[in-house]
mmCIF file with all atom_site columns, C-alpha atoms in Angstrom:
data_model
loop_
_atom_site.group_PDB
_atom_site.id
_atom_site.type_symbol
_atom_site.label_atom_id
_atom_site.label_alt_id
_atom_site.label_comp_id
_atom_site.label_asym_id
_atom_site.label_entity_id
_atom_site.label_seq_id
_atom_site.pdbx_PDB_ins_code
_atom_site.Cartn_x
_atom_site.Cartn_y
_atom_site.Cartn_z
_atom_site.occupancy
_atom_site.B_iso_or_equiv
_atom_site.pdbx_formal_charge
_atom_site.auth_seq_id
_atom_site.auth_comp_id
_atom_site.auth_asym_id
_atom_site.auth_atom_id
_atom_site.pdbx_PDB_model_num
ATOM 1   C CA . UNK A 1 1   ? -4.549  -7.144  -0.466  1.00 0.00 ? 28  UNK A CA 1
ATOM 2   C CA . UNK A 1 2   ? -7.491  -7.081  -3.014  1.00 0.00 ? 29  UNK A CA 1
ATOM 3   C CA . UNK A 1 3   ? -8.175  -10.612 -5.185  1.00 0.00 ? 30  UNK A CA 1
ATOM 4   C CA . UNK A 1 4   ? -10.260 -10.627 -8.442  1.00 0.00 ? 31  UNK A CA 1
ATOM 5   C CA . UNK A 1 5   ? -11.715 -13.838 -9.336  1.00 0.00 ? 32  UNK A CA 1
ATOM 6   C CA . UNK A 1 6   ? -13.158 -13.632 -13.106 1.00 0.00 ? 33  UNK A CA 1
ATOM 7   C CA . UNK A 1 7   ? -15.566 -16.369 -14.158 1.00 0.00 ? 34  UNK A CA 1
ATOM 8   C CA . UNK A 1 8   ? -15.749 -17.761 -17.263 1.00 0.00 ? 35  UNK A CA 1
ATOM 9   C CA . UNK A 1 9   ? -12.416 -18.507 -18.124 1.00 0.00 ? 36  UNK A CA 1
ATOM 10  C CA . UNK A 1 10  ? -13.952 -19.019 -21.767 1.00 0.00 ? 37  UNK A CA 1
ATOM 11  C CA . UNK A 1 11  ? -17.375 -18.227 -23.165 1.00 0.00 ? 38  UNK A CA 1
ATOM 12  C CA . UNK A 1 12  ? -19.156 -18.568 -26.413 1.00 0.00 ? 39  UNK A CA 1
ATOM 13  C CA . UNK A 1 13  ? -22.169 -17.041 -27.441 1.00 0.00 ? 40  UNK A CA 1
ATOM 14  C CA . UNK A 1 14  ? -24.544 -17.373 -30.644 1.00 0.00 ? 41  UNK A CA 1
ATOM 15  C CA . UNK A 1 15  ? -24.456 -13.750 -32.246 1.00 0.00 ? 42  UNK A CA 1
ATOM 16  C CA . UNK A 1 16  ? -27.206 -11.655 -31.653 1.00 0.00 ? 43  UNK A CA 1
ATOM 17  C CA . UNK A 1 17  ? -27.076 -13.877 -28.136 1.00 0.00 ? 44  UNK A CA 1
ATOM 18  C CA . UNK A 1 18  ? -26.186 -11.881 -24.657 1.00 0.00 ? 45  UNK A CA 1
ATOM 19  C CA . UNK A 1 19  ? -23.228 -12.710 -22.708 1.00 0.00 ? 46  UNK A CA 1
ATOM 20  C CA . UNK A 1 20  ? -22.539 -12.580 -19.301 1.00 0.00 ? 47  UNK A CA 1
ATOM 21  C CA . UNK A 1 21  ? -18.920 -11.972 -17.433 1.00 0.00 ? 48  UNK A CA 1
ATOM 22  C CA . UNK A 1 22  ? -18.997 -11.867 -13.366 1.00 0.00 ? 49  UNK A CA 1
ATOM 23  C CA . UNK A 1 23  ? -16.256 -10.844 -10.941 1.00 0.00 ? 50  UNK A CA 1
ATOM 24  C CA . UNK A 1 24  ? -15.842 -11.046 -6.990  1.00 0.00 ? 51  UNK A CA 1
ATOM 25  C CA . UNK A 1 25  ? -13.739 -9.202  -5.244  1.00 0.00 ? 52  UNK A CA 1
ATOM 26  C CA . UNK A 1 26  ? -12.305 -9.455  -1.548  1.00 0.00 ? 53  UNK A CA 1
ATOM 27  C CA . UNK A 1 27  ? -11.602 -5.988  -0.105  1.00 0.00 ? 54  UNK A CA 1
ATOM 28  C CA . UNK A 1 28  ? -14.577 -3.732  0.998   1.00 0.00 ? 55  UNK A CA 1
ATOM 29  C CA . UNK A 1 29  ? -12.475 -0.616  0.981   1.00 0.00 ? 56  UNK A CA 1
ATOM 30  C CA . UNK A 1 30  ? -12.841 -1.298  -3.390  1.00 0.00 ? 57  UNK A CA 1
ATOM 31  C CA . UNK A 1 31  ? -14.598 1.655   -4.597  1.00 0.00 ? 58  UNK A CA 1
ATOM 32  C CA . UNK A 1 32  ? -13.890 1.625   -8.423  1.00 0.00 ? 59  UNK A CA 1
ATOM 33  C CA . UNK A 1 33  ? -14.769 -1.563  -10.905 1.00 0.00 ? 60  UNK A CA 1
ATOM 34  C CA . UNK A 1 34  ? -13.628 -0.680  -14.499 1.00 0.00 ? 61  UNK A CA 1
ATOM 35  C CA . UNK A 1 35  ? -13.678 -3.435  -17.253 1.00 0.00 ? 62  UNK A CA 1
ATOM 36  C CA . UNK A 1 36  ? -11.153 -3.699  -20.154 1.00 0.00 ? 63  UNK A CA 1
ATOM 37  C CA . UNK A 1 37  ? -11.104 -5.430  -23.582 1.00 0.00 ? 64  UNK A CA 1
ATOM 38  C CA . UNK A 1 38  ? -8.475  -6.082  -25.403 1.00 0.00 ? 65  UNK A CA 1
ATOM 39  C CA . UNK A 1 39  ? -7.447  -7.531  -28.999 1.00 0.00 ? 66  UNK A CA 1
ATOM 40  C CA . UNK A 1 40  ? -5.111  -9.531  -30.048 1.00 0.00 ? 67  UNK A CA 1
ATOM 41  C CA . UNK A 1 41  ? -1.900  -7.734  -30.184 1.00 0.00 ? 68  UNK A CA 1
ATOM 42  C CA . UNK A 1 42  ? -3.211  -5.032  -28.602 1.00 0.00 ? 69  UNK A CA 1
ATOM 43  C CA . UNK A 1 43  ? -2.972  -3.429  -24.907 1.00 0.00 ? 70  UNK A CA 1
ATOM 44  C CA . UNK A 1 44  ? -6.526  -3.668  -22.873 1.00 0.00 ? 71  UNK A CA 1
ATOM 45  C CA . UNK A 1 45  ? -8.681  -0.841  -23.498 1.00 0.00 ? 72  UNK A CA 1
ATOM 46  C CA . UNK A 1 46  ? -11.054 0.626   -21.067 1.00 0.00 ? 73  UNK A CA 1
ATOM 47  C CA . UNK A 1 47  ? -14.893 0.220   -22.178 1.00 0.00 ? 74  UNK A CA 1
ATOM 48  C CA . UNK A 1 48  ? -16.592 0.990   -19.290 1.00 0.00 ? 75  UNK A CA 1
ATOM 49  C CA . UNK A 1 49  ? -16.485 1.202   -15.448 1.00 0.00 ? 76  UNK A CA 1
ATOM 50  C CA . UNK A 1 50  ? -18.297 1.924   -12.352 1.00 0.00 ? 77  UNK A CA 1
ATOM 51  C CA . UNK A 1 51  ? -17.910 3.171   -8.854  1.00 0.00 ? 78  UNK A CA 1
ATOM 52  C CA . UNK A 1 52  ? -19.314 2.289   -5.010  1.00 0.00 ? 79  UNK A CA 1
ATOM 53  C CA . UNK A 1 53  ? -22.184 5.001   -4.993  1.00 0.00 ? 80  UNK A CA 1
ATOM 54  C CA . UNK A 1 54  ? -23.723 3.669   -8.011  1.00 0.00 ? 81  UNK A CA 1
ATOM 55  C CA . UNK A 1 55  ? -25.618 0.022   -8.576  1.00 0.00 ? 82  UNK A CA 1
ATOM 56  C CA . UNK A 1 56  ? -25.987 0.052   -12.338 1.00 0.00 ? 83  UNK A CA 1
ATOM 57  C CA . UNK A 1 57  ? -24.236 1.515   -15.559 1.00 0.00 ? 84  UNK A CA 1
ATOM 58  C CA . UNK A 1 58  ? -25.079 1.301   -19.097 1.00 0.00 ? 85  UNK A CA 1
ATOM 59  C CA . UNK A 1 59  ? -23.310 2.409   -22.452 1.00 0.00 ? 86  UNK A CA 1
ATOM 60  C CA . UNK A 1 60  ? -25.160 1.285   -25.797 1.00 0.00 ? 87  UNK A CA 1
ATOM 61  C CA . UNK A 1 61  ? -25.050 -2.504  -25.893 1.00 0.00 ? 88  UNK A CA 1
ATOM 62  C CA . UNK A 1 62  ? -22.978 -3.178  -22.797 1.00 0.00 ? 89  UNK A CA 1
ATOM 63  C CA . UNK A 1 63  ? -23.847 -2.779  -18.973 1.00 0.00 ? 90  UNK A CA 1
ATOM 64  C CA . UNK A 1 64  ? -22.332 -3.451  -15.429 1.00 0.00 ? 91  UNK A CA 1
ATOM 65  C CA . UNK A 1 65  ? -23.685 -4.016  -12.393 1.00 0.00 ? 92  UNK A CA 1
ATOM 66  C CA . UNK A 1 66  ? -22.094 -3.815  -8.422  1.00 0.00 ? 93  UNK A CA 1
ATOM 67  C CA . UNK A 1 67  ? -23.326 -5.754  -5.902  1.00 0.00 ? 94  UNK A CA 1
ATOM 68  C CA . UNK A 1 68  ? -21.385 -4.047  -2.799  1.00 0.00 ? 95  UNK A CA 1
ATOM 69  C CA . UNK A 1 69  ? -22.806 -6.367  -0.224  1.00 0.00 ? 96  UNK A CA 1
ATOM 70  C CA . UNK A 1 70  ? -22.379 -9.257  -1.900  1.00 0.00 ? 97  UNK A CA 1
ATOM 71  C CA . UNK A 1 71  ? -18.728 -8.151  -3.188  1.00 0.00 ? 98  UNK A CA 1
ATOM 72  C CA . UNK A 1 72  ? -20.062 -9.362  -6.652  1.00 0.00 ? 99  UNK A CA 1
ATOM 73  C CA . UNK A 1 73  ? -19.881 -6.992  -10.018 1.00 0.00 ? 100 UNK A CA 1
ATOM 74  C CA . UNK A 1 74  ? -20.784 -8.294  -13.480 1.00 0.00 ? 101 UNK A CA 1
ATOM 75  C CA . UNK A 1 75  ? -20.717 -7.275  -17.529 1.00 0.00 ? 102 UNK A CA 1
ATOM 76  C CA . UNK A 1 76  ? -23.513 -7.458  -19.637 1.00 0.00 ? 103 UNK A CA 1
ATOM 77  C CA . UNK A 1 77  ? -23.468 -7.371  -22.929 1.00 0.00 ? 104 UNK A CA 1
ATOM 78  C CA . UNK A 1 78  ? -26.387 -7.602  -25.105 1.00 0.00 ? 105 UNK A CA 1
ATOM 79  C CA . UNK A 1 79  ? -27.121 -8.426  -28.972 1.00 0.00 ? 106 UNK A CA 1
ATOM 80  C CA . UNK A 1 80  ? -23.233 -9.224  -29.442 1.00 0.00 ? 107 UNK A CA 1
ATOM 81  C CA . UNK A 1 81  ? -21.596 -9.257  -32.663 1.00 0.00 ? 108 UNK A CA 1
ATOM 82  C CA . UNK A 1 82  ? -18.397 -10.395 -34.364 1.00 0.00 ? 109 UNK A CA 1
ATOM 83  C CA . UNK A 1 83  ? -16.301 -7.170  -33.705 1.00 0.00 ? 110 UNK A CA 1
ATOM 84  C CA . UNK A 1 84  ? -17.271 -8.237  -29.501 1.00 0.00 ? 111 UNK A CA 1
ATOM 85  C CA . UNK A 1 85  ? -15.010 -11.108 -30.254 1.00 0.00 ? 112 UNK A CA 1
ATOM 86  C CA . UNK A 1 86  ? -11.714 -10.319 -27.562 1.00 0.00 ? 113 UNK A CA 1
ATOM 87  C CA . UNK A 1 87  ? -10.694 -10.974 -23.728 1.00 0.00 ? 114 UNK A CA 1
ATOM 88  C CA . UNK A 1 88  ? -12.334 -8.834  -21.128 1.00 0.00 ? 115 UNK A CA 1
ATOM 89  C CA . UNK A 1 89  ? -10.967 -8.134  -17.756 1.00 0.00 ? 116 UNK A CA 1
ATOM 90  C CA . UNK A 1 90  ? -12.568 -7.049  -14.534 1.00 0.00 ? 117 UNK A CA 1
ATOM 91  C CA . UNK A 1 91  ? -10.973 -5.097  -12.339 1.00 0.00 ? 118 UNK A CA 1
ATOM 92  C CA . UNK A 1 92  ? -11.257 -3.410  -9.082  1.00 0.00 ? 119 UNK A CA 1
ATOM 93  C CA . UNK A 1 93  ? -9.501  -0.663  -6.922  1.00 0.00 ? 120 UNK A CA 1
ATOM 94  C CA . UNK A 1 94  ? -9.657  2.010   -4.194  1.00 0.00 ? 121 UNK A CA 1
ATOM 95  C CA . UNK A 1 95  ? -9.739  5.704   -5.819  1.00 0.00 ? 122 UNK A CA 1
ATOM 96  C CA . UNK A 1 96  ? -6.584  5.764   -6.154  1.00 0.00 ? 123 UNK A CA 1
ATOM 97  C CA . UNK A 1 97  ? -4.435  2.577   -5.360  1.00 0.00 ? 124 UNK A CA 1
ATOM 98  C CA . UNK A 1 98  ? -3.582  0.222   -7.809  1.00 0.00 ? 125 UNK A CA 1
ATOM 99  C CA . UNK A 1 99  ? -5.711  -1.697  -9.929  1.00 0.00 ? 126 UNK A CA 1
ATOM 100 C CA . UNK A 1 100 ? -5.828  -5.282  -9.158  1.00 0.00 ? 127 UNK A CA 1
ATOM 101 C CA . UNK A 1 101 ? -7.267  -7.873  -12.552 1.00 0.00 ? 128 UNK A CA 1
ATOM 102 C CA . UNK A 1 102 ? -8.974  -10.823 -12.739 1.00 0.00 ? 129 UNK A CA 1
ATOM 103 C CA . UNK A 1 103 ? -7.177  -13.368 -15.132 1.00 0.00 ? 130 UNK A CA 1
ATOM 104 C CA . UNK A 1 104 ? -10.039 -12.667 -18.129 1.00 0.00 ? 131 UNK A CA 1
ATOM 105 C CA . UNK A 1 105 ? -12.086 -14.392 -20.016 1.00 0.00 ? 132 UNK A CA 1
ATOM 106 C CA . UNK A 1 106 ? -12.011 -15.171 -23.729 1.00 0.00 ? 133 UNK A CA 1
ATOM 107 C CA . UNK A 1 107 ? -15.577 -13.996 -25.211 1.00 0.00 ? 134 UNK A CA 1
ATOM 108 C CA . UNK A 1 108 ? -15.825 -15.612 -28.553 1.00 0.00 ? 135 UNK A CA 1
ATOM 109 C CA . UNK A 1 109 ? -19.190 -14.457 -31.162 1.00 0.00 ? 136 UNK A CA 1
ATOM 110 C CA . UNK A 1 110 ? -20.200 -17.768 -32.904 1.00 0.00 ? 137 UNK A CA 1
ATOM 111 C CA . UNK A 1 111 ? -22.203 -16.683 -36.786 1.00 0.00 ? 138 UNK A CA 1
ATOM 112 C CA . UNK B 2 1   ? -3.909  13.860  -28.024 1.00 0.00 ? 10  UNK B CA 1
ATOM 113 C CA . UNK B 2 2   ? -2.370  12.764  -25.037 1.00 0.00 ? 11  UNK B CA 1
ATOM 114 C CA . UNK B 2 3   ? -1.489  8.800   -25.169 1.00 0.00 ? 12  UNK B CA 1
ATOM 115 C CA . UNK B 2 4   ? 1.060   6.301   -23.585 1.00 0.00 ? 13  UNK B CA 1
ATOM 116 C CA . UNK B 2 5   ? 3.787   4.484   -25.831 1.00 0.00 ? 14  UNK B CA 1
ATOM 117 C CA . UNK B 2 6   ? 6.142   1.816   -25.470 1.00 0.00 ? 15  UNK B CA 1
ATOM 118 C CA . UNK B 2 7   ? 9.190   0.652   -26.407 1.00 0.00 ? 16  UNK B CA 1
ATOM 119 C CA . UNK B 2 8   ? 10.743  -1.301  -28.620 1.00 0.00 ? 17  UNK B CA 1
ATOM 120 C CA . UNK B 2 9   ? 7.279   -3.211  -29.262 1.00 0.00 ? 18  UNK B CA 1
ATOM 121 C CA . UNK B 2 10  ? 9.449   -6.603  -29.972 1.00 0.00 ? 19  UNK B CA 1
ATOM 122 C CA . UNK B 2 11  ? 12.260  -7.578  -28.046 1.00 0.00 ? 20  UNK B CA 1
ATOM 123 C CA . UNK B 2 12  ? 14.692  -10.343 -28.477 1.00 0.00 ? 21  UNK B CA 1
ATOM 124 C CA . UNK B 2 13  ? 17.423  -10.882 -26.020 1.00 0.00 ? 22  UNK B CA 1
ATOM 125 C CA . UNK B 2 14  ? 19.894  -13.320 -24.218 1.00 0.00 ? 23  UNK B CA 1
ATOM 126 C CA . UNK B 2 15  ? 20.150  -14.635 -20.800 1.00 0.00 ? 24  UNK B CA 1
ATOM 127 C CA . UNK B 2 16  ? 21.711  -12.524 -18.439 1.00 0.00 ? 25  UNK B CA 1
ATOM 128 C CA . UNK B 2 17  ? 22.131  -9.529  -20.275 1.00 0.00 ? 26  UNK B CA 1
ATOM 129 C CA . UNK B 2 18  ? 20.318  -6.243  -18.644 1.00 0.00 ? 27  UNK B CA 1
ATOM 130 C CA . UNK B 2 19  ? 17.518  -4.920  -20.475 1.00 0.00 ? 28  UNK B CA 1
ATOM 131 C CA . UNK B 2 20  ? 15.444  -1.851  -20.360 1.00 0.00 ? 29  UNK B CA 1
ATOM 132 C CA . UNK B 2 21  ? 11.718  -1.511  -21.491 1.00 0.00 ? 30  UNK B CA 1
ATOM 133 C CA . UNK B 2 22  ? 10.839  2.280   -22.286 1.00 0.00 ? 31  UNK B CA 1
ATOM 134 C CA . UNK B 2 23  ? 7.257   3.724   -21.052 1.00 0.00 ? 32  UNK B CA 1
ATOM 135 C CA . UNK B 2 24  ? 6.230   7.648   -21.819 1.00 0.00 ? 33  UNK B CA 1
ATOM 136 C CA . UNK B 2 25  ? 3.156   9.143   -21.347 1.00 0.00 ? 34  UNK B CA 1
ATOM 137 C CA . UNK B 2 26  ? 1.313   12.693  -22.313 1.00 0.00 ? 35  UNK B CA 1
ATOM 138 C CA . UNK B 2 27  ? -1.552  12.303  -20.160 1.00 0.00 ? 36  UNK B CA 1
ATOM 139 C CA . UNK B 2 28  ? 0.603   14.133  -16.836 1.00 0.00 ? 37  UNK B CA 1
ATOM 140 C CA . UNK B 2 29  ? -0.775  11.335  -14.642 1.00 0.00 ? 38  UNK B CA 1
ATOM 141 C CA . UNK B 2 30  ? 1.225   11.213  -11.616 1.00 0.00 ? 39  UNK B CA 1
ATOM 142 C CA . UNK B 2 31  ? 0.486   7.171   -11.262 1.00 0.00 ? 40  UNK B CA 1
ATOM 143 C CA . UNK B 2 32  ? 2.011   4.966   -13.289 1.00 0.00 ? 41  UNK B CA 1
ATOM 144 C CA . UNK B 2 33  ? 2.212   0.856   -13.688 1.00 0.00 ? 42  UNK B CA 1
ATOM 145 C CA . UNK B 2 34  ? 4.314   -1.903  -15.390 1.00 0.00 ? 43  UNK B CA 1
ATOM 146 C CA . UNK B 2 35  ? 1.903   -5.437  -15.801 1.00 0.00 ? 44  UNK B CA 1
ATOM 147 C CA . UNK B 2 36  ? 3.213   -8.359  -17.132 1.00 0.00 ? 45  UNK B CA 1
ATOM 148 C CA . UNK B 2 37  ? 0.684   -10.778 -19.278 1.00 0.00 ? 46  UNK B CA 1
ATOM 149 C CA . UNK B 2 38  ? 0.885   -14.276 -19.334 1.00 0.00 ? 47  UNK B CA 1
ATOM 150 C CA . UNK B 2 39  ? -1.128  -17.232 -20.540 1.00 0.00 ? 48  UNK B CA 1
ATOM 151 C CA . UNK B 2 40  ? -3.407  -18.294 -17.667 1.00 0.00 ? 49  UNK B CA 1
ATOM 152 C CA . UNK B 2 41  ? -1.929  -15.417 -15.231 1.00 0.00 ? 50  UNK B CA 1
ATOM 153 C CA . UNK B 2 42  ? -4.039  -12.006 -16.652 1.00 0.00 ? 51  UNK B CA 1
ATOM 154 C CA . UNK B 2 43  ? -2.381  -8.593  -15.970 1.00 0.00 ? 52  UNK B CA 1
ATOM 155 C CA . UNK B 2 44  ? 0.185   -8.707  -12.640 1.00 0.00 ? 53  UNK B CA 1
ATOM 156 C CA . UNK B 2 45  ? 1.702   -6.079  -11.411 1.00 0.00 ? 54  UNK B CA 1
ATOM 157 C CA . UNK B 2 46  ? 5.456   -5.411  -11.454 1.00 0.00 ? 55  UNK B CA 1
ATOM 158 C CA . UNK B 2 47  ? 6.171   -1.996  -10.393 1.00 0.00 ? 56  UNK B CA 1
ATOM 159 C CA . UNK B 2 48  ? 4.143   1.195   -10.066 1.00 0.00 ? 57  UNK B CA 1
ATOM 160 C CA . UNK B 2 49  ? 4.773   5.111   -9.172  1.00 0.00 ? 58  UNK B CA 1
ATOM 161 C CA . UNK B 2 50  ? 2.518   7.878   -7.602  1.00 0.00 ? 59  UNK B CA 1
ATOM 162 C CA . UNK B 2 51  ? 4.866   10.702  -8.901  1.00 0.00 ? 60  UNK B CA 1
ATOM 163 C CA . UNK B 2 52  ? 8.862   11.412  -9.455  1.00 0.00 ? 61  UNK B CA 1
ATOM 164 C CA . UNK B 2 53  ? 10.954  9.667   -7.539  1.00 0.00 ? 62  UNK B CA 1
ATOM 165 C CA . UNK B 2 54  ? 8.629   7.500   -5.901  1.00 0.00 ? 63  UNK B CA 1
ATOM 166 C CA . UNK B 2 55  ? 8.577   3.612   -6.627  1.00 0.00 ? 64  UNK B CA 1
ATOM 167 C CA . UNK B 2 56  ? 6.812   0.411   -5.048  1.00 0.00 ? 65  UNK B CA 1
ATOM 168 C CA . UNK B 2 57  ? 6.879   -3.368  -5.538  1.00 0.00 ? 66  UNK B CA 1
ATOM 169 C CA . UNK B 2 58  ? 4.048   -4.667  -6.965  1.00 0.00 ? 67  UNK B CA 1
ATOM 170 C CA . UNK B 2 59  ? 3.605   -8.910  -6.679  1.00 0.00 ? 68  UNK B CA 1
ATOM 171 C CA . UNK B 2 60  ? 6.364   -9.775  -9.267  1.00 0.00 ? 69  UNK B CA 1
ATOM 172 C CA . UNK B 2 61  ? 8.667   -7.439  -8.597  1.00 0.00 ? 70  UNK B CA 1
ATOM 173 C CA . UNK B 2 62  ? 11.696  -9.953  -8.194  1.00 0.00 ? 71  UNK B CA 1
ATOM 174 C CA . UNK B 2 63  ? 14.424  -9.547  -11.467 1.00 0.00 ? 72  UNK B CA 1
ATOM 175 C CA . UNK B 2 64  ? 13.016  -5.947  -12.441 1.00 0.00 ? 73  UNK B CA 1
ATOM 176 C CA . UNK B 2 65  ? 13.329  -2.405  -11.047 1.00 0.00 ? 74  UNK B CA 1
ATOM 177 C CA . UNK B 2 66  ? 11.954  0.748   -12.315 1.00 0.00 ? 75  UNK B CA 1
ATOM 178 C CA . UNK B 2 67  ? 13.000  4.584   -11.520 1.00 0.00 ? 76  UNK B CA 1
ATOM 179 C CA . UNK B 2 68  ? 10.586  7.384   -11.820 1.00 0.00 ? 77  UNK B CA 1
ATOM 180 C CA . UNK B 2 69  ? 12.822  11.090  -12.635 1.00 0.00 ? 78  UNK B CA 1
ATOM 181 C CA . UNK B 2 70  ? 10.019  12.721  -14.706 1.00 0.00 ? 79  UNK B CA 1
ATOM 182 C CA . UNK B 2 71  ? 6.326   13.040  -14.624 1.00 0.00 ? 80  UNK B CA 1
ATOM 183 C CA . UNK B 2 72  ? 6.039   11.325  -18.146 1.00 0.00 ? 81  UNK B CA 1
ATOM 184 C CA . UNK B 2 73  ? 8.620   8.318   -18.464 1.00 0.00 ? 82  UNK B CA 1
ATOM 185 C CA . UNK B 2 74  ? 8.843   4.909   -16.229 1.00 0.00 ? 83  UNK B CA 1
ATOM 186 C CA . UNK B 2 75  ? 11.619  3.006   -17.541 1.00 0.00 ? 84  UNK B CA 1
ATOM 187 C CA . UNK B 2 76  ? 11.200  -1.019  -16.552 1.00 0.00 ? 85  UNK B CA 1
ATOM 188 C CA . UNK B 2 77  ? 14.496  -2.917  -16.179 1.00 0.00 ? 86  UNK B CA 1
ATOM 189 C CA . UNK B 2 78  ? 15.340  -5.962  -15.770 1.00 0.00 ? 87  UNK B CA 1
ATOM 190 C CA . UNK B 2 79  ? 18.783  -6.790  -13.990 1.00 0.00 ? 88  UNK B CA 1
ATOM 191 C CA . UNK B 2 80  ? 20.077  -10.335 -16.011 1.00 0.00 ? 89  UNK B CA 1
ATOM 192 C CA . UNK B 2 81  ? 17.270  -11.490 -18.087 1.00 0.00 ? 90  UNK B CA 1
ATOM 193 C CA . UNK B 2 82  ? 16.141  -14.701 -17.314 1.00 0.00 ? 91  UNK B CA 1
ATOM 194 C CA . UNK B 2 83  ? 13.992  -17.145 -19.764 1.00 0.00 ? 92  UNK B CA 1
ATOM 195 C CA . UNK B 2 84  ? 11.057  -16.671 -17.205 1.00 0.00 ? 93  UNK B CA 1
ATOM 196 C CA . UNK B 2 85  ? 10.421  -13.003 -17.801 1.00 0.00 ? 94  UNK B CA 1
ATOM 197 C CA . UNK B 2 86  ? 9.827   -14.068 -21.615 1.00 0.00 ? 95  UNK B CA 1
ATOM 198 C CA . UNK B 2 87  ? 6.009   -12.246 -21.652 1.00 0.00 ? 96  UNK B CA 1
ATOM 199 C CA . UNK B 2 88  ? 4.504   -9.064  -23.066 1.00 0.00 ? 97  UNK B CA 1
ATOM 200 C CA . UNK B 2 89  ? 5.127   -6.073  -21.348 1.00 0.00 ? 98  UNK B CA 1
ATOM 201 C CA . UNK B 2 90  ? 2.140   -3.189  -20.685 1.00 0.00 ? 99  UNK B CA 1
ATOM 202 C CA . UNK B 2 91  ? 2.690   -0.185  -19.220 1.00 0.00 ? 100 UNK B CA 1
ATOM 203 C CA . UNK B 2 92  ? -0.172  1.908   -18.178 1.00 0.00 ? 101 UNK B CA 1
ATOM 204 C CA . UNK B 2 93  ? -1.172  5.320   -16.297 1.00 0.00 ? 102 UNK B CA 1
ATOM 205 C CA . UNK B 2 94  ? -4.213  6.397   -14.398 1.00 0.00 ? 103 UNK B CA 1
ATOM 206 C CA . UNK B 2 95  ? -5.275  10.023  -13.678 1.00 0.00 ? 104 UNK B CA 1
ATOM 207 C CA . UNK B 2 96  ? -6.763  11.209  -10.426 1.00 0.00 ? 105 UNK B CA 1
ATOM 208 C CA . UNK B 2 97  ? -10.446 10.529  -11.876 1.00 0.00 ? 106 UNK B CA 1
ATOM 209 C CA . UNK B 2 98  ? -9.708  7.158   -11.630 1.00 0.00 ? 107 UNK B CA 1
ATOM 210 C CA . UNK B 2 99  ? -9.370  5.990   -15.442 1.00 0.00 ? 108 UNK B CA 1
ATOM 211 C CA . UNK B 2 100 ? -6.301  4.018   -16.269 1.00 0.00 ? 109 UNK B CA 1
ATOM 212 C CA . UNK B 2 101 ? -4.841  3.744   -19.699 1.00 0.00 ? 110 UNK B CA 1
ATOM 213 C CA . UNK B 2 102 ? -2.354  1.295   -20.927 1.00 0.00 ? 111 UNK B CA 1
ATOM 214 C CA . UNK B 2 103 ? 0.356   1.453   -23.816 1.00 0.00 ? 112 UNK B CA 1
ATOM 215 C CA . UNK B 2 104 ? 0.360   -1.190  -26.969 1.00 0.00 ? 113 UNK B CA 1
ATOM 216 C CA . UNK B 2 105 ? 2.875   -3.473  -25.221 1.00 0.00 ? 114 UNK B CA 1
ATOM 217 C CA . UNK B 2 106 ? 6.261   -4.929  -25.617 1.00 0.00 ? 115 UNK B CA 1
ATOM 218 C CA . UNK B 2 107 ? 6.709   -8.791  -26.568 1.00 0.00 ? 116 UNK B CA 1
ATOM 219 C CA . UNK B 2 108 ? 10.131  -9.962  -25.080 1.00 0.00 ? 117 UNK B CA 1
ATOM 220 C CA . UNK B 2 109 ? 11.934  -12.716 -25.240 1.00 0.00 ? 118 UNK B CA 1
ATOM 221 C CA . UNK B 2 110 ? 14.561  -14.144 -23.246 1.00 0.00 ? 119 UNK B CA 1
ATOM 222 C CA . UNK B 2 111 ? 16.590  -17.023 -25.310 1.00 0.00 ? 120 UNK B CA 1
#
């Protein structure tokens, strides 16, 4: 079945600083990469995702990127501020299997 | 607007008594999930559904069962709680486009 490895665990960046999240995954068949955040006390919210036929996606401050050959996608997010404080996942999936997570990592937005 | 709810959102129970962990959704998403989240273990999968009256075992499905009678509910149970399955509790559909949504959570614990 399909692993997600997630590295950081934990990263802190100076705000205004970009940060950088990057994910592998193991099965080809994978077609769909979506990335959650979530708050504390809260359930992970999707914030932005992308699929096989497509090699870069961008929303505003944040962007991902799929490497299909390389099985590698990452998260980009650029001039962060306080409020980007949270744990992201990475995740991957066929169309319509199951989504399989990475274990997160802790983003923390040093003032 | 459609949306996904849980409950109760706190739980407090004792060993070996059955519990059940409500999940309804408005979206009409035939797939639906139950994750567990633990420190140092991210989002695993429990139990999921493609559509009424079908079920599968995700990778910790031991101590938990789920049944699936309506489009909008999937009902997580566990059999005789055990102080291991003290964790919070997300449910969570996904839609044929791909996007999957999850509910606020339930925080249980087993004493």
């Amino acid at each position: 079945g399909e692993n997600v490895e997630q590295h950081p665990s934990t990263l802190s960046v100076q705000e205004g600083d970009s940060a950088v999240i990057k994910c592998t995954y193991s099965d080809s068949a994978s077609n769909y990469f979506p990335w959650y955040k979530q708050e504390l006390g809260k359930g992970p919210q999707l914030i932005i995702d992308i699929r096989s036929n497509v090699g870069e996606k961008k929303d505003q401050r944040i962007a991902v990127t799929l490497n299909k050959t390389a099985k590698h996608f990452s998260l980009h997010i650029t001039e962060t501020q306080p409020e980007d404080s949270a744990v992201y996942f990475c995740a991957a999936s066929e169309r319509d299997d199951k989504i399989i997570f990475g274990k997160g990592t802790r983003l923390h937005i040093l003032p | 607007d459609a949306e996904i709810t849980q409950s109760p959102r706190h739980k407090i129970t004792e060993t070996g008594r059955q519990v059940t962990l409500a999940c309804h959704q408005t979206w009409n998403h035939n797939n639906m999930f139950w994750y567990r989240q633990d420190l140092g273990h991210g989002l695993r999968l429990i139990h999921y559904s493609y559509g009424v009256q079908d079920t599968n075992k995700g990778e910790v499905s031991d101590g938990y069962s789920v049944s699936r009678s309506n489009t909008e509910d999937l009902p997580l149970t566990l059999e005789s709680a055990a102080s291991s399955q003290t964790s919070v509790y997300f449910c969570a559909s996904r839609g044929s486009g791909g996007e999957q949504y999850f509910g606020p959570g339930t925080r249980l614990t087993v004493t």
